Short mmCIF file of C-alpha atoms in Angstrom, two decimals:
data_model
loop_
_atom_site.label_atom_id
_atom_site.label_comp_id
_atom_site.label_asym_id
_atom_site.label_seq_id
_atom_site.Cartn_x
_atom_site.Cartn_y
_atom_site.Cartn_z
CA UNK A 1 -7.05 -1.59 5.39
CA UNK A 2 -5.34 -4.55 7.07
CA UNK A 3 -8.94 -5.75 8.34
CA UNK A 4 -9.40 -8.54 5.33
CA UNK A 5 -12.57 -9.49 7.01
CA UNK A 6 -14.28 -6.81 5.26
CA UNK A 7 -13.84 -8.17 2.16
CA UNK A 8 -16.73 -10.57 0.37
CA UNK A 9 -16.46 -14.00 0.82
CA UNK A 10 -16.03 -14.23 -3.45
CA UNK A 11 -13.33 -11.46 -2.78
CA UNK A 12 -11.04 -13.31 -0.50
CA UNK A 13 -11.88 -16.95 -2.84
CA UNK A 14 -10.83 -15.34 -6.23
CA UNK A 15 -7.13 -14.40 -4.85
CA UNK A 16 -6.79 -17.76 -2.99
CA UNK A 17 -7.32 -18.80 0.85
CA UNK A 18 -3.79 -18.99 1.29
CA UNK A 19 -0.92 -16.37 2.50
CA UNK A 20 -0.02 -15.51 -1.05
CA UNK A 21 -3.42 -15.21 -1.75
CA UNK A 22 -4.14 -13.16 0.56
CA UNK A 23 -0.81 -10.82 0.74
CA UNK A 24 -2.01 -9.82 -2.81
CA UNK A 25 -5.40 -8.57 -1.51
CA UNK A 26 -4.25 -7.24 1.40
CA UNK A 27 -1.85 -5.26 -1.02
CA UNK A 28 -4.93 -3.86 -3.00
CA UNK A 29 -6.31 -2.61 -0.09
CA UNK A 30 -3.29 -1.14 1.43
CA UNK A 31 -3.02 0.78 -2.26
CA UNK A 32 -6.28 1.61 -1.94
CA UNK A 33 -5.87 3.20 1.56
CA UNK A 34 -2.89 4.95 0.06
CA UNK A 35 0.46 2.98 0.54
CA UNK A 36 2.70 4.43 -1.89
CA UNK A 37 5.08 0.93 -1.20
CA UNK A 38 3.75 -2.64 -1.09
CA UNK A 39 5.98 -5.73 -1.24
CA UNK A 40 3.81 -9.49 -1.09
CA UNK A 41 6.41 -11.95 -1.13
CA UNK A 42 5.54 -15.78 -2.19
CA UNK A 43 4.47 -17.86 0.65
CA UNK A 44 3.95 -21.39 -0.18
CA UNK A 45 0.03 -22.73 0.51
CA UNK A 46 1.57 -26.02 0.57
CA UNK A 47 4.01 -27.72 2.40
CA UNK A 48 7.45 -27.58 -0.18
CA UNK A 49 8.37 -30.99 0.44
CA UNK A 50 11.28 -32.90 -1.81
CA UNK A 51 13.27 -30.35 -3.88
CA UNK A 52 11.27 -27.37 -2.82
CA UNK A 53 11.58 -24.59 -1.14
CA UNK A 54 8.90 -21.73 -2.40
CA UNK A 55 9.98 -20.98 -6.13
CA UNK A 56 13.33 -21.84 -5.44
CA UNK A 57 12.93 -25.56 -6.59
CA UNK A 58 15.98 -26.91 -6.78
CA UNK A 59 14.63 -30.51 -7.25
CA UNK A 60 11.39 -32.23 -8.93
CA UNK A 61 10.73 -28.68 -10.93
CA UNK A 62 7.61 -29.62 -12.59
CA UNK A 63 6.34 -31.31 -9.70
CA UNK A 64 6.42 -28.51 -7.68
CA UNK A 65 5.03 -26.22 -10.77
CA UNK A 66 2.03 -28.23 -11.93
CA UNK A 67 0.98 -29.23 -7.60
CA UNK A 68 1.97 -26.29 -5.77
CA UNK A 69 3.09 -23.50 -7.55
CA UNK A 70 1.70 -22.00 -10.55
CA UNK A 71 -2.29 -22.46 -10.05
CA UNK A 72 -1.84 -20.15 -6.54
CA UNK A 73 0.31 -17.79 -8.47
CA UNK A 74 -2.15 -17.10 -11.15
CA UNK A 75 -5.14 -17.11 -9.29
CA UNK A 76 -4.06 -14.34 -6.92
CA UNK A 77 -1.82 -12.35 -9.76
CA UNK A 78 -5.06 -12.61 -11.98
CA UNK A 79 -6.94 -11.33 -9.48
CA UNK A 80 -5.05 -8.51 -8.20
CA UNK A 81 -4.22 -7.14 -11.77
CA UNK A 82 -8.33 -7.54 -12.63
CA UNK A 83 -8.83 -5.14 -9.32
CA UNK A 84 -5.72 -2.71 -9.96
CA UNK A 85 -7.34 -2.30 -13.69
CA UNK A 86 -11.24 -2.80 -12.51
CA UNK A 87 -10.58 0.33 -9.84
CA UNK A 88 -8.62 2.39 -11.58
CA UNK A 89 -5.87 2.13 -9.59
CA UNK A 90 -3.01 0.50 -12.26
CA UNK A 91 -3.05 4.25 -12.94
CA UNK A 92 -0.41 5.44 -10.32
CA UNK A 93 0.55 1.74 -9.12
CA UNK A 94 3.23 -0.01 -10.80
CA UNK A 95 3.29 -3.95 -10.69
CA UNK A 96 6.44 -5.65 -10.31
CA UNK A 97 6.77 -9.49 -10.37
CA UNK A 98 10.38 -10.71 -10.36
CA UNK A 99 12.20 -13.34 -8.21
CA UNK A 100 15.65 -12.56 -7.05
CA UNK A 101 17.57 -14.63 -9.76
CA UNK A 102 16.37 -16.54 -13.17
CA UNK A 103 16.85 -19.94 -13.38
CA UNK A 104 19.04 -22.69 -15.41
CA UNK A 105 18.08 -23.79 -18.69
CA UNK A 106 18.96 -26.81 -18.24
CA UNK A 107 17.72 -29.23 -15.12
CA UNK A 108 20.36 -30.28 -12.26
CA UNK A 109 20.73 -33.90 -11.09
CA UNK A 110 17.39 -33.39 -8.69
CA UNK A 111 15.46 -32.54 -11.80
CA UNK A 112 15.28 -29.17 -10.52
CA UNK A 113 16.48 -25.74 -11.61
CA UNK A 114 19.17 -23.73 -9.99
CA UNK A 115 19.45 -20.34 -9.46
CA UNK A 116 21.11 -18.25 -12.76
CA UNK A 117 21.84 -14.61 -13.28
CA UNK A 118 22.12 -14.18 -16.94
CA UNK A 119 18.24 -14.27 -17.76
CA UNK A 120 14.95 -14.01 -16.25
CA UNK A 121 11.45 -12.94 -16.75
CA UNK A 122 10.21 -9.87 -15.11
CA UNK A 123 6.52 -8.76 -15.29
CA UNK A 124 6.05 -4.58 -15.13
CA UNK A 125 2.28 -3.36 -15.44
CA UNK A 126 0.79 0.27 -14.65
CA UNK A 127 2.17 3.23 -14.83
CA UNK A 128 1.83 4.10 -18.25
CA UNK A 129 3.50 0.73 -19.31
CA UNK A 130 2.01 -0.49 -22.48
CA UNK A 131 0.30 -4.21 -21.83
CA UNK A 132 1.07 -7.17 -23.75
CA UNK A 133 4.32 -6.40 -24.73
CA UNK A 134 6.79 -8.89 -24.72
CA UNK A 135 10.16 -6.66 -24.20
CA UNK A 136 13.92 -8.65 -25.07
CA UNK A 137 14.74 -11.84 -26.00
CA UNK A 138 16.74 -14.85 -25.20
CA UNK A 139 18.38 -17.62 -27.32
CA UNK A 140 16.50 -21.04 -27.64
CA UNK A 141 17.67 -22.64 -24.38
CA UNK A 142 16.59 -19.28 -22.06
CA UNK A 143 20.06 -18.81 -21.18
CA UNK A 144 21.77 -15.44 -22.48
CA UNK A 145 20.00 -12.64 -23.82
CA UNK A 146 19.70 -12.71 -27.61
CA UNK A 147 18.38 -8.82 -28.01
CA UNK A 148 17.55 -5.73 -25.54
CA UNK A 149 18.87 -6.86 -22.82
CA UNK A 150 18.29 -4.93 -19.47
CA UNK A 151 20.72 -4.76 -16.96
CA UNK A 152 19.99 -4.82 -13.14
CA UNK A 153 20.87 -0.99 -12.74
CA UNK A 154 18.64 0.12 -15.51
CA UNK A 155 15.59 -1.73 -14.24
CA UNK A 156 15.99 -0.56 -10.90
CA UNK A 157 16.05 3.22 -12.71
CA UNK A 158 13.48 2.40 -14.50
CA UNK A 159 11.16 1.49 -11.67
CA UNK A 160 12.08 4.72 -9.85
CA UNK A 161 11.56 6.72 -12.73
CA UNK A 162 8.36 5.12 -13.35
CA UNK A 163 6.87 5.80 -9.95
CA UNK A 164 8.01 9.18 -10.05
CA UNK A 165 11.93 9.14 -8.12
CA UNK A 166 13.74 11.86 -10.06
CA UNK A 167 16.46 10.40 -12.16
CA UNK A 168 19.25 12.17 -10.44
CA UNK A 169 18.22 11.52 -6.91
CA UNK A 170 21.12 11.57 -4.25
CA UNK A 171 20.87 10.75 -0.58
CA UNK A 172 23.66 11.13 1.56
CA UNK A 173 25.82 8.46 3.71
CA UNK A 174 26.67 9.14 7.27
CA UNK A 175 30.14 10.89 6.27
CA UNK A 176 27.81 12.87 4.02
CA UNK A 177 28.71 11.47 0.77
CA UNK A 178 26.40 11.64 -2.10
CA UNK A 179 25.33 8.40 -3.36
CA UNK A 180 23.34 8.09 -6.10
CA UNK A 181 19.55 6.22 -5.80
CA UNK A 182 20.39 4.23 -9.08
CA UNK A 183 23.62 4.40 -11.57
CA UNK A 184 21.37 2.82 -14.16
CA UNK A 185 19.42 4.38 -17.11
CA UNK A 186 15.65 4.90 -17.63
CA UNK A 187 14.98 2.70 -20.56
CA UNK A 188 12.02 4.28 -22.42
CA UNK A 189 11.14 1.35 -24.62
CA UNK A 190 9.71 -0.23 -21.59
CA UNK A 191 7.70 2.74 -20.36
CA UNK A 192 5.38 3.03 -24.23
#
């Protein structure tokens, strides 16, 4: 599965010769093999430079957007999702594309954004997730959620339940103290 040699030439172009690129496809194919967990983190194809720093541009935003950053992204995302759906994998695979924090609404002194933990924009796909929904909203300057807001527990609840962890799932700490997988809810309007 790890062997991306095996892939087509047109294969390994449509995610993108780059790390990223290639994480994503070599994600497919560990699905495919059977992985029941696959994380592909962003690595830049391009040196960051000024401000960078992967999507963590604190400086020269949409420099780093428009040169380095969002043409890789959607090339390998695109390509990944059109194989998950294409193979009829999306079925028991569930797509998560977050970052770590969202980002300010409004641009620092560098021109860049800085990291913010009242909003972001998650993607969720598979799984019996409906596509093309648009789920919550924020208020005009993407800074505070304006309706259905979901919490950090409840997402993280959500993604277990939707790849099957049973809601009340305990493990046990070395004194042998339950503790709980998640303390968040399942919210259902995102699994339709």
């Amino acid at each position: 599965a790890v062997d991306l040699s095996r892939e087509r030439d047109e294969t390994r172009e449509r995610y993108g010769r780059h790390l990223f690129g290639q994480g994503l496809l070599l994600a497919r194919r560990l699905v495919e093999a059977g992985e029941s967990f696959v994380s592909v983190y962003w690595i830049d194809p391009t040196p960051a430079g000024a401000g960078g720093g992967e999507y963590d541009s604190h400086g020269r935003i949409y420099w780093h957007m428009r040169n380095r950053l969002a043409a890789p992204t959607d090339r390998g995302l695109s390509a990944l999702v059109s194989d998950l759906w294409d193979r009829g994998l999306h079925e028991d695979t569930l797509l998560v594309v977050m970052s770590e924090f969202g980002r300010t609404p409004r641009l620092n002194a560098d021109a860049g954004r800085d990291h913010w933990p009242h909003a972001q924009s998650i993607r969720l796909g598979g799984v019996g997730i409906s596509g093309g929904t648009v789920y919550g909203a924020t208020d005009k300057h993407a800074a505070f959620p304006v309706s259905d807001p979901v919490s950090p527990p409840d997402l993280g609840q959500t993604i277990l339940h939707a790849v099957g962890v049973p809601d009340d799932l305990e493990f046990q700490d070395p004194q042998g103290r339950p503790i709980r997988a998640s303390y968040g809810s399942v919210n259902e309007q995102l699994l339709c």
